[in-house]
Each structure stands twice: as structure tokens, then as C-alpha cells.
Short mmCIF file of C-alpha atoms in Angstrom, two decimals:
data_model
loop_
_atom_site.label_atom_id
_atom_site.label_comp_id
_atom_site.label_asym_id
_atom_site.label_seq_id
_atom_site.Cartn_x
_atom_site.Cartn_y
_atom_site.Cartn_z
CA UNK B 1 115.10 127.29 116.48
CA UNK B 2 113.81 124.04 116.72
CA UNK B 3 115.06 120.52 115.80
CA UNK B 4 113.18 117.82 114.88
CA UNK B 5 114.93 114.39 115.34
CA UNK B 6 113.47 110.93 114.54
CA UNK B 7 114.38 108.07 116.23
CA UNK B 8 114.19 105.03 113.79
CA UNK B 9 115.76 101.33 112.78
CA UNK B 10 113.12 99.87 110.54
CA UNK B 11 113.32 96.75 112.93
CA UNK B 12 111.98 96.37 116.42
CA UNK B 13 113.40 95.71 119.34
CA UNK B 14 117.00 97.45 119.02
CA UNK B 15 116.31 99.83 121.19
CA UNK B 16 114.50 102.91 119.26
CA UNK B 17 112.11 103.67 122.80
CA UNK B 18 115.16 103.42 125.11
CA UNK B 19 117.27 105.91 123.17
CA UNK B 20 114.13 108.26 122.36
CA UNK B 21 114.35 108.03 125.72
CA UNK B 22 117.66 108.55 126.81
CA UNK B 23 118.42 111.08 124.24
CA UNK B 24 115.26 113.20 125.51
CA UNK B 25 116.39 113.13 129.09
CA UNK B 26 120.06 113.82 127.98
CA UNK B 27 118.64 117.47 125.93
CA UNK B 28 116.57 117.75 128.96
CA UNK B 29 119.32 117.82 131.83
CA UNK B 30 121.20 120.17 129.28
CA UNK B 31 118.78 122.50 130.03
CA UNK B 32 117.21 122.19 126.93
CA UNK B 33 113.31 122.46 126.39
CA UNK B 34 112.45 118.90 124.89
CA UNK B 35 108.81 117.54 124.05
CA UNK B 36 109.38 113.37 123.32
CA UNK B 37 106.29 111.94 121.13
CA UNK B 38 105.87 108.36 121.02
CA UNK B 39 104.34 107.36 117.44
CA UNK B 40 103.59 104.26 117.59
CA UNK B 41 100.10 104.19 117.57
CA UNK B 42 98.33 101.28 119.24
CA UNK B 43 101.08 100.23 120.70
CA UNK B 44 102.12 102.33 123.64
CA UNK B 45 105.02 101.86 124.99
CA UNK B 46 107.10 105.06 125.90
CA UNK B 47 105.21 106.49 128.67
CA UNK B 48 106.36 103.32 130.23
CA UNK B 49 109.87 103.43 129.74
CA UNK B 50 110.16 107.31 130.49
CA UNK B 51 107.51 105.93 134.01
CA UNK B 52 104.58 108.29 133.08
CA UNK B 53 102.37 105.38 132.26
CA UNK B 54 99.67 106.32 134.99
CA UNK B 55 99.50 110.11 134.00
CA UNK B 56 98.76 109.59 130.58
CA UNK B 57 95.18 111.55 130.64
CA UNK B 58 94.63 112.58 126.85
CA UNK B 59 97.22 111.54 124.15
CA UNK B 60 98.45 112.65 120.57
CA UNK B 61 95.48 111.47 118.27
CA UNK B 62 93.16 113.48 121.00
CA UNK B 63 95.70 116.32 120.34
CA UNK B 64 94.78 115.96 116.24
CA UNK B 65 91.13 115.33 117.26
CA UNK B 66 90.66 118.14 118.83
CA UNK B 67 89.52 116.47 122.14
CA UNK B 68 91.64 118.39 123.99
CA UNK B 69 95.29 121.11 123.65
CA UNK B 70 98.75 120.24 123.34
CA UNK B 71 99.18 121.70 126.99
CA UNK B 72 96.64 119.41 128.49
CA UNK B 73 97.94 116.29 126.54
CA UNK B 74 101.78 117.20 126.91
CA UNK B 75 102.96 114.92 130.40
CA UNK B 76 105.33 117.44 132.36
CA UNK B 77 108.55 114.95 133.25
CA UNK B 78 108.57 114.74 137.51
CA UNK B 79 112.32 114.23 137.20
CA UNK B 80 113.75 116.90 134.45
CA UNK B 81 112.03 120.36 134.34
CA UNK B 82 112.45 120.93 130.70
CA UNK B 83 110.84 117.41 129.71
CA UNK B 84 107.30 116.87 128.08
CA UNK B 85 105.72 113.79 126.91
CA UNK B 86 103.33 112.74 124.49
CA UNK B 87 102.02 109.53 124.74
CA UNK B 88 100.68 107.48 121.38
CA UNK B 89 97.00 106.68 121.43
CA UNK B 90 95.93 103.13 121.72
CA UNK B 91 93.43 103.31 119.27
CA UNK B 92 93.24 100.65 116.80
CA UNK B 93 92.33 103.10 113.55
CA UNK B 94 95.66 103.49 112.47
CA UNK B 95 94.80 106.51 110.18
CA UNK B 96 94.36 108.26 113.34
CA UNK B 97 97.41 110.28 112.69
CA UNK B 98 97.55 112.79 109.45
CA UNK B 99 99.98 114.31 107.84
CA UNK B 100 97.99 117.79 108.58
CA UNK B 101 97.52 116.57 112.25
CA UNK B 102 101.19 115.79 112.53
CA UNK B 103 102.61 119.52 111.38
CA UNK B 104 99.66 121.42 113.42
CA UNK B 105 101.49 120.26 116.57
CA UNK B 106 104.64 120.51 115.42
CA UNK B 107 103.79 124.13 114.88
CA UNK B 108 102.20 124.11 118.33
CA UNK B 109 104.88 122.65 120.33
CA UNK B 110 107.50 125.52 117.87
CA UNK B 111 105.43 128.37 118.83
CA UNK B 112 105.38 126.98 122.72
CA UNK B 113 109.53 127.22 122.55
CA UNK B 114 110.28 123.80 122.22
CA UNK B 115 113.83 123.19 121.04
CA UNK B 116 113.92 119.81 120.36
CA UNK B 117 110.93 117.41 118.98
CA UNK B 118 112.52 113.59 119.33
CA UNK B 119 110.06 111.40 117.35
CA UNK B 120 110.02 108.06 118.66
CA UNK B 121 109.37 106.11 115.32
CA UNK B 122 107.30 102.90 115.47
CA UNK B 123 108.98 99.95 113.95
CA UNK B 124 108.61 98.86 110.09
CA UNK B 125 108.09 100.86 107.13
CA UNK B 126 104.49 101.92 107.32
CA UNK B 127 102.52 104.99 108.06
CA UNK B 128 103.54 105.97 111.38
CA UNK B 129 106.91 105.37 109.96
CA UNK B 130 106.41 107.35 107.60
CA UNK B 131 105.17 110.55 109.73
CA UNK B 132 107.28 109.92 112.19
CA UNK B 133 110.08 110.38 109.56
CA UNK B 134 108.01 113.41 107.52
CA UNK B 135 109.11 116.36 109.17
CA UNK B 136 112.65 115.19 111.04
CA UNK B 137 115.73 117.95 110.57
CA UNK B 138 117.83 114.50 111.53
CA UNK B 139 117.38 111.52 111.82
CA UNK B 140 118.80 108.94 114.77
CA UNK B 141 119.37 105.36 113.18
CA UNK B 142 119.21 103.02 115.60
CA UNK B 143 121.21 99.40 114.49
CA UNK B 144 121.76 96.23 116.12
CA UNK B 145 124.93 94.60 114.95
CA UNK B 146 123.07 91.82 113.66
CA UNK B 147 122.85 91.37 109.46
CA UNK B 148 118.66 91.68 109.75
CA UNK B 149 119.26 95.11 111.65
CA UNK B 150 121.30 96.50 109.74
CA UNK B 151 119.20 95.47 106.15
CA UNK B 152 116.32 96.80 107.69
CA UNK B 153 118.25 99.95 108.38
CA UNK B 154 119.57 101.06 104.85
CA UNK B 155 115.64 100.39 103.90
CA UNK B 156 115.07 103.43 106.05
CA UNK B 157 117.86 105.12 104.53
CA UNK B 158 116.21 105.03 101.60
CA UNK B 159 113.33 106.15 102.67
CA UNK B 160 114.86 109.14 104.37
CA UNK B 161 116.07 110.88 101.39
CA UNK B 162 112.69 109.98 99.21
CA UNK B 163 109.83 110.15 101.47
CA UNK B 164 110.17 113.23 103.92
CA UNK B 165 109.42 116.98 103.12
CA UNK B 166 113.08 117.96 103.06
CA UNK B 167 113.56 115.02 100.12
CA UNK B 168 110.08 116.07 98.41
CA UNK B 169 111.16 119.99 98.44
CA UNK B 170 114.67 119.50 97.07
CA UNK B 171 115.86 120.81 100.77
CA UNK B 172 118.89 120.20 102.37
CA UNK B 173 118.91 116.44 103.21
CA UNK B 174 118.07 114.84 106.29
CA UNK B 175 121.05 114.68 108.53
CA UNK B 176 121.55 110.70 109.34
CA UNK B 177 123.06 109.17 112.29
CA UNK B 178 124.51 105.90 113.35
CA UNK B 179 123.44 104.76 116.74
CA UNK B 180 124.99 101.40 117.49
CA UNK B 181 122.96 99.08 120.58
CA UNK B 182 123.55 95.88 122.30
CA UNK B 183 126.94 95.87 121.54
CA UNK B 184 129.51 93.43 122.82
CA UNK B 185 133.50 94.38 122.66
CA UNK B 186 133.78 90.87 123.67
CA UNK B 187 132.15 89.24 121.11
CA UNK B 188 133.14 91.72 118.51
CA UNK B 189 137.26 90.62 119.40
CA UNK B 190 136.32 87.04 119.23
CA UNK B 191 134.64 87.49 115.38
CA UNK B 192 131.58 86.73 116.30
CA UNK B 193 130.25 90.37 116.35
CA UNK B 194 129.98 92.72 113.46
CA UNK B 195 132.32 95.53 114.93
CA UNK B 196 131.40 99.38 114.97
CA UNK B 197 133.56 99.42 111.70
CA UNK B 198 131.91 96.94 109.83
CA UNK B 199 128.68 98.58 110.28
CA UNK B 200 129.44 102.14 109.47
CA UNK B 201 131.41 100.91 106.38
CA UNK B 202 128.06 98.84 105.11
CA UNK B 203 125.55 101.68 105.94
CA UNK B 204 128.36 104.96 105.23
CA UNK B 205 127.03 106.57 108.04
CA UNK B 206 128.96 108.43 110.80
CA UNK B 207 128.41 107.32 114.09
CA UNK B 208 126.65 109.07 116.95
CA UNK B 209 126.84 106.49 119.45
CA UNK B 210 127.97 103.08 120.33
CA UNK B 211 126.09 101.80 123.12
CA UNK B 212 127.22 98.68 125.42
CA UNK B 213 124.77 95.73 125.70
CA UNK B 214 124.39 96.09 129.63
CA UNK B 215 121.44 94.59 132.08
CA UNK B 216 121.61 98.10 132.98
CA UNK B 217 118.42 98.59 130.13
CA UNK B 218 116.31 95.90 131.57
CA UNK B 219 116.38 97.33 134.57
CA UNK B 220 115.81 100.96 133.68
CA UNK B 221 113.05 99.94 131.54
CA UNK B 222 111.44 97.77 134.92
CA UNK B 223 111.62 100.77 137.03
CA UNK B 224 110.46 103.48 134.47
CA UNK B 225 113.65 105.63 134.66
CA UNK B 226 115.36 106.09 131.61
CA UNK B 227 118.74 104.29 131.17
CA UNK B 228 120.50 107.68 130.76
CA UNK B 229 119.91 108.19 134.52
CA UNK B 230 121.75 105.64 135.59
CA UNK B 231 124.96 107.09 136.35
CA UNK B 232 126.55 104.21 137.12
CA UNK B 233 126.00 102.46 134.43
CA UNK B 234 128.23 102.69 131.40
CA UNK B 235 125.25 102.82 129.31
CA UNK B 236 124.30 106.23 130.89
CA UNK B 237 127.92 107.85 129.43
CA UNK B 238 127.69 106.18 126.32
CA UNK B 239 124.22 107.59 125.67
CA UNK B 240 125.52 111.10 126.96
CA UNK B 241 128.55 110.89 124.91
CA UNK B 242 125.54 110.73 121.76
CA UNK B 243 123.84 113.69 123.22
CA UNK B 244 126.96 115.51 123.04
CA UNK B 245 127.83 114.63 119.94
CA UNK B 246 124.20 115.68 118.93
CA UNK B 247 125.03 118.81 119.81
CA UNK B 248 128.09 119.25 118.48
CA UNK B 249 130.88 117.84 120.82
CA UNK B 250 133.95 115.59 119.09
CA UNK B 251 134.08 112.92 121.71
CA UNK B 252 135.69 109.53 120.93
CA UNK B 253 133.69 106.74 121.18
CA UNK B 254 134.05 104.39 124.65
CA UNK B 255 132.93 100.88 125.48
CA UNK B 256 134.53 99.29 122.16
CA UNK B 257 136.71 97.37 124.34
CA UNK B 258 136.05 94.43 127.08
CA UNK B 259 137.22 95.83 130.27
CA UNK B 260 139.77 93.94 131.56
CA UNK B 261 139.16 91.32 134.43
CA UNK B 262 140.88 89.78 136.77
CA UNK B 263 142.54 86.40 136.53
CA UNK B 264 139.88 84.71 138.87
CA UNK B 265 136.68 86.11 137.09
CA UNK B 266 138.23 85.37 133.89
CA UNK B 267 138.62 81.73 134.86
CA UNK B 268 135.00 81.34 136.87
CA UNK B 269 133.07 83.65 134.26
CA UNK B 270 131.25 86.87 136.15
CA UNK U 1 134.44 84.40 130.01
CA UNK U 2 134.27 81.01 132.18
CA UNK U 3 136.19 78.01 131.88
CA UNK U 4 133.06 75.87 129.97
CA UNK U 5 132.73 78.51 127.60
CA UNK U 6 136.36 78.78 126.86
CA UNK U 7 136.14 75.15 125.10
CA UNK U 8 132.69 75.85 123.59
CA UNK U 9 133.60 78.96 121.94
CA UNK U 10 131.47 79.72 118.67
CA UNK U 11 132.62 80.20 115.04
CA UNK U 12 133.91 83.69 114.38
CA UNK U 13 131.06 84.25 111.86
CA UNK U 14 131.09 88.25 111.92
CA UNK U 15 132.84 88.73 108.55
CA UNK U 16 130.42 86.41 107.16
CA UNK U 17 127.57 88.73 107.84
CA UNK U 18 129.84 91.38 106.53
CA UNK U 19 130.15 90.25 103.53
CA UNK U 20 126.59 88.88 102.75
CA UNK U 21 125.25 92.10 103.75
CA UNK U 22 127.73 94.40 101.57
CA UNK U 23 126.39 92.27 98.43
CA UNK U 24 122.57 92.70 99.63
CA UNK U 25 122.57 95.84 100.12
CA UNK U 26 124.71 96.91 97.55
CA UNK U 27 121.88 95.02 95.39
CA UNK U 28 118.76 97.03 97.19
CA UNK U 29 120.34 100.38 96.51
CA UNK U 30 120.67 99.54 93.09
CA UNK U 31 117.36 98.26 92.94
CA UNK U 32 116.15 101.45 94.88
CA UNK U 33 116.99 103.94 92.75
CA UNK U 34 116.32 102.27 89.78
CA UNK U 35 113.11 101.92 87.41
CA UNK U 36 110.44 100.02 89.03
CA UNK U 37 110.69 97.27 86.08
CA UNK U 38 113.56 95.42 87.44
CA UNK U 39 112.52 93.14 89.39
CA UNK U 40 110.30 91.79 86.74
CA UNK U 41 112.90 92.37 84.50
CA UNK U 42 114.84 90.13 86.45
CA UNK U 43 112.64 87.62 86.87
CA UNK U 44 111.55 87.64 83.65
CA UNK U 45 114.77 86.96 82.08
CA UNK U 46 115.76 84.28 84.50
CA UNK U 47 112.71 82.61 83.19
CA UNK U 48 114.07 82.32 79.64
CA UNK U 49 117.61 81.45 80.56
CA UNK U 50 116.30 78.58 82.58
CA UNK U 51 114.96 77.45 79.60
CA UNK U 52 118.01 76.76 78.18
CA UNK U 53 120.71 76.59 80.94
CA UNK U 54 120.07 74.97 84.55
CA UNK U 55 121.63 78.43 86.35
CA UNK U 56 121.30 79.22 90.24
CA UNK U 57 119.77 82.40 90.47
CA UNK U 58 122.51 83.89 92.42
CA UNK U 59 124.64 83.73 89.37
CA UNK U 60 122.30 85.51 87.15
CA UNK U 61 122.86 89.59 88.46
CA UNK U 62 121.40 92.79 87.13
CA UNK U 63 123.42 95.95 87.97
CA UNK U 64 122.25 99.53 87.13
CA UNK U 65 125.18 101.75 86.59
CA UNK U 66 125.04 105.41 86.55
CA UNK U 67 127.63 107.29 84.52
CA UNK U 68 127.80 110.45 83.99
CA UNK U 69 124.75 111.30 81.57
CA UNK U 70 123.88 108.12 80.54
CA UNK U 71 122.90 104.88 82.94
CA UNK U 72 124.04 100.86 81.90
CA UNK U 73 122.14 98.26 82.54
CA UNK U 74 124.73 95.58 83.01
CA UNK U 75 123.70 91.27 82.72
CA UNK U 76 126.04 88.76 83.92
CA UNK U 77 125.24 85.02 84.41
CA UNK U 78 128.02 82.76 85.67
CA UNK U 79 127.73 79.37 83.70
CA UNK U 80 127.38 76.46 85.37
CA UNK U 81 130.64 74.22 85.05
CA UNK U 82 130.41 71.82 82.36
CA UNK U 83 129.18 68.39 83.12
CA UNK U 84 126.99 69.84 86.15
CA UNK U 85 124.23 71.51 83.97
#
């Protein structure tokens, strides 16, 4: 069996690349056999964050082309056995990608044993959007508590159950999911934060995830290893927490809550 | 949290954006579902009324209501207080 998961928000920069990411790695280190396609075409930008940017040889449009196979494009993950990339194309013809194109390596990469496809969607409502949304079993919403965020996010909802195959066939709809980023506990007790609540009442969506807003991202992102890996950081357990509830696990959510400091850094700030 | 920012602290503003986004989007689903002539419909009507009354368009609103079998098409416009239009 294979799942196909896309990773979407409608806006950019919340974080849809880092949790594509993060959630890959996560399947990954569960032993799971995960191929991670970036579809944002012309805009590269996961082979960066997952640090694969200098072995990208031949990428998905040359897959659909025909320039070269799926095995020769797919980027074999130097950290997580189980891992394979597939890095967007920079081309600028954005009709690169097809429908047709998208399913033949779908089918590919189902045949090969992959058991999880994680579409990392490209931002807006467009075509890649679109495709990167076509196919998806689920779907991973990724929402910034911020009132343009979360707009832009019920748009996708919409299109989620009109514009994929399982909506066009009368199938069993998409399964959606609430992925909460840059969030602040502080903020959110002070009122000047939409709160994990206040979001999931707006969109009526349960919640996968709730992930802190941490400098923990910047820096993954800067060195090329996914935030996930970071097993310090409380970013890396919230994003595991998701993967487990991906699969299956009841967890409750962490992080809503400013950890408590100590009299002198509340006073000097830290 | 320093000391600076303890004095400087910002308006608690979150339930505003709660609010204006349960109306919005409460709107767009409407609008989503709906026949692709409401908008136009919309406008179209706010047009005419403008005519007569000086209304803001956020008190003219269009709501689509499904029940079961048969849909309403629902048209409110809040009147400007007397003396003001």
C-alpha cells in the first residue's frame, strides 16, 4: 500500500518545504520506504533544505520527459536509508509537468515499493498546486497563525474536495490535516496570537501538529539537515509527535505552553 | 520577556483576527459552493441600492442557505441611521 500525502498552505513561507521535509525524514527513520518530490517547478528549493542540492543530476520534468528513469533521477538520502528525493526542475515552461506525467511516476515509484509519496506543494493556487494536490490520499495543511494564512488555507480546502481525483470520482474524500507553524505559547497567552483553538475552530480541521516557532529552523535549513534531526530541539519532537500521529498514534499535543523561566531571565529577557 | 518589553507590550489583537476571519470565511464557503452568478449578483444589486440609499457595502450581505431539498438565497442590508444617509 502506498500513501500519497500533499504538503500544502496556499501561502508561502509557513513552512510547507521544512515539514515535507521533516515529515519525510520522520517516515524514513520509521523504517518506512519514503520518496519526497518537490513540485515547485522553477523554483527549487527542497534539495536544499533536505542538503542534496549538489547531487541533483536529472530531476522530475526529465523523469516525464523521458530524459532519463525514476532510479537515475530519484537522490538516495546519505543520512536515512529508506529516503529518496526528487528534485523540481528549474525550467521556466511551467507546463512542464502533466497530469499523465504526474501518475506515470506515481505508478513507478508504487511498483518500486514506495510506501509513502510526500508531495511538497508549491505555494498559491495554480497548476503545480493543483498536481501536487491531484492524486494525494491526505493532505498536510500547513497554517501560520496569522488571519492571511489561515484565508489562504480554507481556499485550499476547497480545492481539496473539488479539484483532485478522489473529489472528481465521488471517492472517499481526501483526508485533511491541521499542521500549525511558527507558533508562540507566549504570544498566544498574551492575546496577541491566534491560539491552536482558534484556528482549528475557523478551518474544522483536526490537528496533526503544532509546531513551536524556534531558531532551531533557520538553522536546519543553513546546514541542509532537516529540522526533524535536531534532537535537541523541541521542534524535532513536535514534528515527530505529527509523524506519529500520521500514522496513527493519539499523542497530546506539546509546546502550547511558554516554558517557564527563571526570575532573572524573565526580568533581563533571554 | 525583558523589562523594556514588559512596558511596551502590544494590544491583545488575536480575537480580532478571530473574528474577522470566521465572517470571511464563512462568506467564501458560501460563495464556493454556490452558483458562479453571485458575485455579480452581488455587485449588481449593490449598484441599484446605491442608487437610492448611501449603504456601506459591508452592510449589504448575500447568504446561500441550503435546506434540505431546496436552497434560500437570503438579502439583508442594514440601513444607514437616519440623518447619516
Amino acid at each position: 500500500m502506498t500513501e500519497i500525502i500533499v504538503v500544502t498552505s496556499g501561502k508561502g513561507g509557513v513552512g510547507k518545504t521544512t515539514t515535507s521535509a521533516s515529515v519525510a525524514c520522520g517516515l524514513a527513520r520509521r523504517g518506512k520506504r519514503v520518496a519526497v518530490i518537490d513540485f515547485d517547478i522553477g523554483l527549487r528549493n527542497l534539495d536544499l533544505i533536505m542538503g542534496c542540492e549538489r547531487r541533483v543530476v536529472y530531476d522530475f520534468v526529465n523523469v516525464i520527459q523521458g530524459d532519463c528513469t525514476l532510479k537515475q533521477a530519484l537522490i538516495k538520502d546519505k543520512r536515512l536509508e529508506t529516503l529518496f528525493v526528487l528534485a523540481a526542475s528549474q525550467t521556466r515552461d511551467k507546463d512542464a509537468l502533466s497530469m499523465e506525467g504526474v501518475r506515470k511516476v506515481f505508478d513507478e515509484l508504487i511498483a518500486d515499493g514506495f510506501e509513502y509519496i510526500i508531495c511538497d506543494s508549491p505555494a498559491g493556487i495554480e497548476k503545480g498546486a493543483h498536481l501536487a494536490m491531484y492524486y494525494a490520499d491526505r493532505a498536510i495543511v500547513v497554517v501560520n497563525p496569522e488571519v492571511s494564512s489561515v484565508r489562504d488555507s480554507d481556499r485550499i480546502l476547497g480545492l481539496l474536495s473539488s479539484k483532485t481525483q478522489r473529489a472528481e470520482k465521488g471517492e472517499e474524500k481526501v483526508k485533511e490535516h491541521l499542521l500549525l507553524t511558527r507558533y508562540s505559547p507566549r504570544r498566544v497567552a498574551t492575546g496577541e496570537m491566534m491560539s491552536v483553538g482558534d484556528v482549528k475552530e475557523i478551518l474544522g480541521l483536526d490537528v496533526i501538529g503544532v509546531i513551536p516557532e524556534s531558531p532551531d529552523v533557520l538553522s536546519a535549513s543553513n546546514a541542509g539537515t532537516p529540522v526533524i534531526l535536531n534532537e535537541q530541539s523541541d521542534v524535532s519532537r513536535a514534528y515527530e509527535d505529527a509523524v506519529g500521529r500520521l500514522l496513527g498514534d493519539t499523542l497530546p499535543l506539546r509546546f502550547l505552553e511558554e516554558p517557564k523561566k527563571g526570575f532573572l531571565a524573565r526580568m533581563f529577557g533571554g | 520577556m525583558g523589562l523594556l518589553a514588559f512596558f511596551r507590550r502590544s494590544q491583545p489583537t488575536a480575537n480580532v483576527a478571530k473574528e474577522r476571519l470566521r465572517i470571511i470565511v464563512a462568506q467564501e464557503r458560501t460563495a464556493r459552493g454556490g452558483p458562479d452568478y453571485l458575485p455579480t449578483l452581488r455587485r449588481e444589486l449593490m449598484e441599484v441600492i446605491r442608487k437610492y440609499i448611501n449603504v456601506d457595502p459591508e452592510a449589504v450581505q448575500i447568504n446561500l442557505e441550503k435546506e434540505d431539498g431546496h436552497e434560500v438565497l437570503e438579502f439583508s442590508v442594514a440601513l444607514p441611521e437616519k440623518g447619516k444617509a
